[in-house]
Structures are given as structure tokens and as C-alpha cells.
Short mmCIF file of C-alpha atoms and ligand atoms in Angstrom, two decimals:
data_model
loop_
_atom_site.label_atom_id
_atom_site.label_comp_id
_atom_site.label_asym_id
_atom_site.label_seq_id
_atom_site.Cartn_x
_atom_site.Cartn_y
_atom_site.Cartn_z
CA MET A 907 -268.27 88.14 125.51
CA ALA A 908 -267.29 88.24 121.84
CA ASN A 909 -270.48 86.72 120.41
CA TYR A 910 -272.99 88.21 122.80
CA ILE A 911 -276.06 89.66 121.04
CA PRO A 912 -278.36 91.70 123.31
CA ILE A 913 -282.14 91.21 122.99
CA VAL A 914 -284.94 93.52 124.11
CA THR A 915 -288.43 91.97 124.10
CA ILE A 916 -291.62 94.05 124.01
CA ASP A 917 -294.78 92.03 124.60
CA GLY A 918 -298.34 93.19 125.00
CA PRO A 919 -301.90 92.96 123.70
CA THR A 920 -303.04 94.06 120.28
CA CYS A 921 -302.84 97.84 119.64
CA SER A 922 -300.93 98.49 122.87
CA GLY A 923 -298.38 100.43 120.83
CA LYS A 924 -295.70 97.74 121.05
CA GLY A 925 -295.25 97.62 117.26
CA THR A 926 -294.62 101.36 116.97
CA ILE A 927 -292.34 101.44 120.02
CA SER A 928 -290.37 98.37 118.88
CA ARG A 929 -289.82 99.93 115.46
CA LEU A 930 -288.69 103.26 116.87
CA LEU A 931 -286.41 101.58 119.40
CA ALA A 932 -284.85 99.29 116.76
CA ARG A 933 -284.33 102.28 114.47
CA ASP A 934 -282.75 104.43 117.22
CA LEU A 935 -280.47 101.62 118.43
CA ASP A 936 -279.81 100.52 114.84
CA TRP A 937 -280.70 96.93 115.84
CA ASN A 938 -282.65 94.25 113.99
CA LEU A 939 -286.40 94.06 114.37
CA LEU A 940 -288.62 91.00 114.72
CA ASP A 941 -292.34 91.68 114.37
CA SER A 942 -293.50 88.21 115.40
CA GLY A 943 -297.19 89.07 114.93
CA ALA A 944 -296.40 89.73 111.26
CA LEU A 945 -295.10 86.13 110.96
CA TYR A 946 -298.43 84.80 112.27
CA ARG A 947 -300.23 87.17 109.90
CA ILE A 948 -298.09 85.99 106.95
CA LEU A 949 -299.10 82.41 107.73
CA ALA A 950 -302.74 83.52 107.88
CA LEU A 951 -302.36 85.21 104.49
CA ARG A 952 -300.75 82.12 103.00
CA ALA A 953 -303.48 79.89 104.46
CA LYS A 954 -306.16 82.18 103.04
CA GLU A 955 -304.53 82.33 99.60
CA ASN A 956 -304.18 78.53 99.53
CA SER A 957 -307.74 77.98 100.85
CA ILE A 958 -306.43 76.04 103.85
CA LEU A 959 -308.85 75.82 106.78
CA PRO A 960 -307.64 77.27 110.12
CA ASP A 961 -307.71 73.89 111.91
CA ASP A 962 -305.58 72.13 109.26
CA TYR A 963 -302.50 72.94 111.34
CA GLU A 964 -300.30 70.37 109.60
CA SER A 965 -300.71 72.06 106.21
CA ILE A 966 -300.34 75.46 107.86
CA SER A 967 -297.10 74.45 109.63
CA TYR A 968 -295.86 73.19 106.27
CA LEU A 969 -296.39 76.72 104.89
CA THR A 970 -293.55 77.92 107.15
CA LYS A 971 -291.07 75.93 104.98
CA GLY A 972 -289.13 78.31 102.79
CA LEU A 973 -290.78 81.30 104.45
CA ASN A 974 -288.32 84.17 104.17
CA ALA A 975 -289.61 87.24 106.00
CA ARG A 976 -287.77 90.51 106.53
CA PHE A 977 -288.75 93.74 108.23
CA ILE A 978 -287.42 96.90 106.68
CA LEU A 979 -287.59 100.14 108.64
CA ASP A 980 -288.13 103.23 106.56
CA ARG A 981 -289.49 106.75 107.10
CA GLU A 982 -293.10 105.61 106.74
CA GLY A 983 -292.68 102.78 109.25
CA GLU A 984 -292.24 99.09 108.71
CA CYS A 985 -292.27 97.28 105.41
CA VAL A 986 -292.85 93.51 105.63
CA LEU A 987 -291.22 91.51 102.86
CA LEU A 988 -292.23 87.92 102.21
CA ASN A 989 -289.83 86.25 99.81
CA ASN A 990 -288.87 89.80 98.68
CA GLN A 991 -292.49 90.84 98.01
CA ASP A 992 -294.10 93.67 99.95
CA VAL A 993 -297.07 92.18 101.84
CA THR A 994 -297.42 94.98 104.43
CA SER A 995 -300.92 96.16 103.60
CA LYS A 996 -302.29 92.67 102.88
CA ILE A 997 -301.26 91.28 106.28
CA ARG A 998 -302.55 94.35 108.17
CA GLN A 999 -306.18 93.65 107.15
CA GLU A 1000 -308.42 92.79 110.12
CA ASP A 1001 -309.28 89.33 108.71
CA CYS A 1002 -305.57 88.35 108.70
CA GLY A 1003 -305.26 89.45 112.35
CA ILE A 1004 -308.28 87.41 113.38
CA LEU A 1005 -307.09 84.33 111.48
CA ALA A 1006 -303.54 84.78 112.86
CA SER A 1007 -304.92 84.69 116.40
CA LYS A 1008 -306.70 81.38 115.59
CA LEU A 1009 -303.60 79.78 114.03
CA ALA A 1010 -301.49 80.92 116.99
CA GLN A 1011 -303.35 78.44 119.21
CA PHE A 1012 -301.78 75.40 117.51
CA LYS A 1013 -298.60 73.90 118.98
CA GLU A 1014 -297.33 72.81 115.54
CA VAL A 1015 -297.68 76.34 114.18
CA ARG A 1016 -295.93 77.91 117.20
CA GLU A 1017 -293.08 75.39 117.05
CA ALA A 1018 -292.54 75.97 113.33
CA LEU A 1019 -292.42 79.73 113.89
CA HIS A 1020 -290.20 79.40 116.99
CA VAL A 1021 -287.23 78.33 114.84
CA ILE A 1022 -287.79 81.18 112.38
CA GLN A 1023 -288.05 83.70 115.22
CA ARG A 1024 -284.76 82.56 116.79
CA SER A 1025 -283.02 83.08 113.44
CA PHE A 1026 -283.51 86.84 113.93
CA ILE A 1027 -280.83 86.92 116.65
CA LEU A 1028 -278.21 88.77 114.64
CA PRO A 1029 -275.61 91.39 115.58
CA PRO A 1030 -275.59 94.09 116.81
CA GLY A 1031 -278.84 93.37 118.71
CA LEU A 1032 -282.51 92.46 118.41
CA VAL A 1033 -285.77 94.16 119.36
CA ALA A 1034 -288.52 91.50 119.34
CA ASP A 1035 -292.19 92.43 119.45
CA GLY A 1036 -295.03 89.99 120.22
CA ARG A 1037 -296.98 88.11 122.88
CA ASP A 1038 -294.48 85.51 124.12
CA MET A 1039 -291.12 87.03 123.21
CA GLY A 1040 -289.95 87.38 126.83
CA THR A 1041 -291.72 84.31 128.22
CA ILE A 1042 -291.03 81.61 125.59
CA VAL A 1043 -289.08 82.61 122.49
CA PHE A 1044 -286.25 84.68 124.03
CA PRO A 1045 -286.20 83.76 127.74
CA GLU A 1046 -282.56 84.89 127.85
CA ALA A 1047 -283.44 88.47 126.78
CA LEU A 1048 -281.49 91.22 128.49
CA ILE A 1049 -284.53 93.48 128.92
CA LYS A 1050 -288.19 92.42 128.88
CA ILE A 1051 -290.98 94.96 128.65
CA PHE A 1052 -294.73 94.42 128.91
CA LEU A 1053 -296.70 97.23 127.28
CA GLU A 1054 -300.41 97.67 128.07
CA ALA A 1055 -303.18 100.16 127.31
CA ASN A 1056 -306.87 99.96 128.16
CA THR A 1057 -309.32 98.56 125.58
CA GLU A 1058 -311.01 101.91 124.78
CA VAL A 1059 -307.70 103.64 124.08
CA ARG A 1060 -306.55 100.74 121.90
CA ALA A 1061 -309.80 100.72 119.91
CA VAL A 1062 -309.53 104.48 119.28
CA ARG A 1063 -305.89 104.12 118.16
CA ARG A 1064 -306.77 101.30 115.77
CA HIS A 1065 -309.81 103.19 114.47
CA LYS A 1066 -307.58 106.18 113.65
CA GLN A 1067 -304.99 103.98 111.89
CA LEU A 1068 -307.67 102.30 109.76
CA LYS A 1069 -309.39 105.60 108.95
CA GLU A 1070 -306.08 107.01 107.71
CA LYS A 1071 -305.94 104.06 105.33
CA GLY A 1072 -309.50 104.78 104.15
CA ILE A 1073 -310.90 101.72 105.97
CA ASN A 1074 -314.10 102.41 107.87
CA VAL A 1075 -314.88 100.10 110.79
CA SER A 1076 -317.24 101.09 113.59
CA LEU A 1077 -315.59 101.84 116.94
CA PRO A 1078 -317.85 99.49 118.96
CA ASP A 1079 -317.09 96.67 116.46
CA LEU A 1080 -313.36 97.31 116.81
CA SER A 1081 -313.57 97.44 120.58
CA ARG A 1082 -315.41 94.09 120.59
CA GLU A 1083 -312.89 92.50 118.22
CA ILE A 1084 -309.98 93.72 120.35
CA SER A 1085 -311.58 92.33 123.52
CA GLU A 1086 -312.26 88.98 121.83
CA ARG A 1087 -308.69 88.77 120.55
CA ASP A 1088 -307.37 89.63 124.04
CA ILE A 1089 -309.43 86.85 125.59
CA ALA A 1090 -308.12 84.36 123.00
CA ASP A 1091 -304.48 85.50 123.36
CA ARG A 1092 -304.50 85.62 127.18
CA ASN A 1093 -306.39 82.38 127.79
CA ARG A 1094 -304.93 79.96 125.27
CA SER A 1095 -303.10 77.07 126.85
CA LEU A 1096 -299.91 77.54 124.79
CA SER A 1097 -297.75 80.64 125.31
CA PRO A 1098 -300.57 82.81 126.65
CA LEU A 1099 -300.05 86.55 126.65
CA LYS A 1100 -298.67 87.50 130.08
CA PRO A 1101 -295.78 89.54 131.47
CA ALA A 1102 -292.50 87.60 131.63
CA ASP A 1103 -290.88 87.21 135.04
CA GLY A 1104 -288.72 90.22 135.74
CA SER A 1105 -290.29 92.35 133.02
CA TYR A 1106 -290.82 96.10 133.19
CA TYR A 1107 -294.54 96.92 133.07
CA LEU A 1108 -295.70 100.04 131.26
CA ASP A 1109 -299.26 101.30 130.72
CA SER A 1110 -299.32 103.64 127.74
CA SER A 1111 -303.03 104.59 127.97
CA ASP A 1112 -302.26 108.18 128.97
CA LEU A 1113 -298.90 108.52 127.23
CA THR A 1114 -298.02 109.81 123.76
CA VAL A 1115 -295.78 107.74 121.50
CA SER A 1116 -292.74 109.86 122.33
CA GLN A 1117 -293.42 109.69 126.08
CA THR A 1118 -293.73 105.90 125.86
CA LEU A 1119 -290.53 105.65 123.83
CA GLU A 1120 -288.70 107.82 126.39
CA LYS A 1121 -289.77 105.52 129.23
CA VAL A 1122 -288.75 102.41 127.30
CA LYS A 1123 -285.39 103.99 126.52
CA GLU A 1124 -284.90 104.71 130.23
CA PHE A 1125 -285.32 100.98 130.96
CA VAL A 1126 -282.90 100.09 128.16
CA GLU A 1127 -280.28 102.73 128.97
CA ASN A 1128 -280.24 101.66 132.64
CA ILE A 1129 -279.04 98.23 131.58
CA ILE A 1130 -277.09 98.52 128.34
O1 DC B 2658 -299.36 91.62 117.04
P1 DC B 2658 -300.36 91.23 115.94
O2 DC B 2658 -301.75 91.80 116.15
O3 DC B 2658 -299.82 91.52 114.58
O4 DC B 2658 -300.51 89.62 116.05
C1 DC B 2658 -301.47 88.90 115.34
C2 DC B 2658 -301.84 87.64 116.12
O5 DC B 2658 -300.74 86.72 116.14
C3 DC B 2658 -302.22 87.84 117.58
O6 DC B 2658 -303.61 88.02 117.78
C4 DC B 2658 -301.77 86.58 118.26
C5 DC B 2658 -300.67 86.05 117.38
N1 DC B 2658 -299.34 86.21 117.96
C6 DC B 2658 -298.92 85.26 118.88
O7 DC B 2658 -299.67 84.36 119.23
N2 DC B 2658 -297.65 85.31 119.37
C7 DC B 2658 -296.83 86.30 119.02
N3 DC B 2658 -295.60 86.32 119.53
C8 DC B 2658 -297.26 87.30 118.12
C9 DC B 2658 -298.53 87.24 117.62
#
């Protein structure tokens, strides 16, 4: 098929390692990357900067107009560009994540972002990271992966990441926030977080990043 563009989706809860694995996979395959959580975070940032309340979903959906996001992979990781401005550290703040999870519950917001997410299907292939990549946004994906890790492991990973950035948050607070976000993401009526039919399931709680990447590559290499 001349125009066929393969898609790998990696879904999972917050801090499951899907962002890191998606980045490394996209880099190794030399494919495009979609960090869909970053799009929700960008909207949260824009809402915050424009003092728009979380339940004003019409104004928030309007903020998606003219939104031009790109994900650049470099040695340090991922750089998120919004209209050519680096917003990586701003959108990674905990308050943006919490607000993003709230906005993600509105149909209007999800529909507006759906179109933007589909525009990332570009040759030679796409690695898409999120909560509903395999279930809703890219149901046609060639390979769907669901990446999990237990709450304690995820809280410790996040704690380490934040500490490296000089941000001090208590571990019990982080663990509680992660659990609350999980409950919101898994139980919302629209596009809840769940494994897509036919997806590969991988629990990374006891695996290093390179072991997880190896396993994901095994799934991918079996099919591509
Ligand atoms: O992956 P993340 O933590 O950057 O995502 C931030 C929030 O965005 C997450 O709590 C829920 C929402 N989200 C979503 O609803 N659907 C996606 N595909 C990606 C993220």
C-alpha cells in the first residue's frame, strides 16, 4: 500500500513510563511522536494564562484554534513547542497535569483535540502516547500497547523526576494525587483509560527503562 502509515499506540496511566518508552521508540524507529497528554496540558496552560475556568469548556475548546504543537526529540528528551515557543517545563508542572485531567472530561475538548491528534499521522510512521490512543483516536493502529505500573512505583518515579528538577513534593502527597488522577481517568464516561481490544499488556513495575523498551520492541518487531 503506497500511502500506508503504520501507527503504534502506547496507552497507560500517569507515570507508567509510557512517555519515556514512546519517545525512545519513536527515536529508534525514526518515526513521528504524538504526546497527547502534552496537548491536554497545553490547553490547561492556555486556560490558566487566560483565566478561563475549567468548566467553561466552550472557551477552552476555542483555545484549540490555531494551536500548533510539535514534539522535538533531542538528547535530553522531549521538547514541546507551542507555536514555536518552548513550553516543556511550564506544562510539566503538577497543576497543569491536574487541570488537564479535569478538562479531559469534556466532550467538546476531546473532540477539538481529536482532529489535532489525527493530523500527526505522517510518514514514515507514528508513535502515539496517551490514554485513548488505541481505543478512540487511532483504532486502526497496527500495534496497541497498554503499559502499567503499580501506584507506589509510579509515585517514586515521579518523585525522583521532580527532585531532579529541584521540585520538592512529599511522596504520600504524590501517591495520593496519582491515585486521584487514575480514578478520574479510568472512570470518566468519555474515553476512559482502559486497554484497547487486542492490545499487548505490559507491567513495568519491576522492569528498568531499557528492559521495558526491549519488550515493547519485541512486540513491534514481531509485526512490522
Ligand atoms: O499523560 P499526561 O499525564 O501528560 O496527561 C495529562 C492528562 O491529560 C491526564 O491526566 C488525562 C488527560 N489525557 C487524556 O484524557 N487523554 C489522553 N489521550 C492523554 C491525556
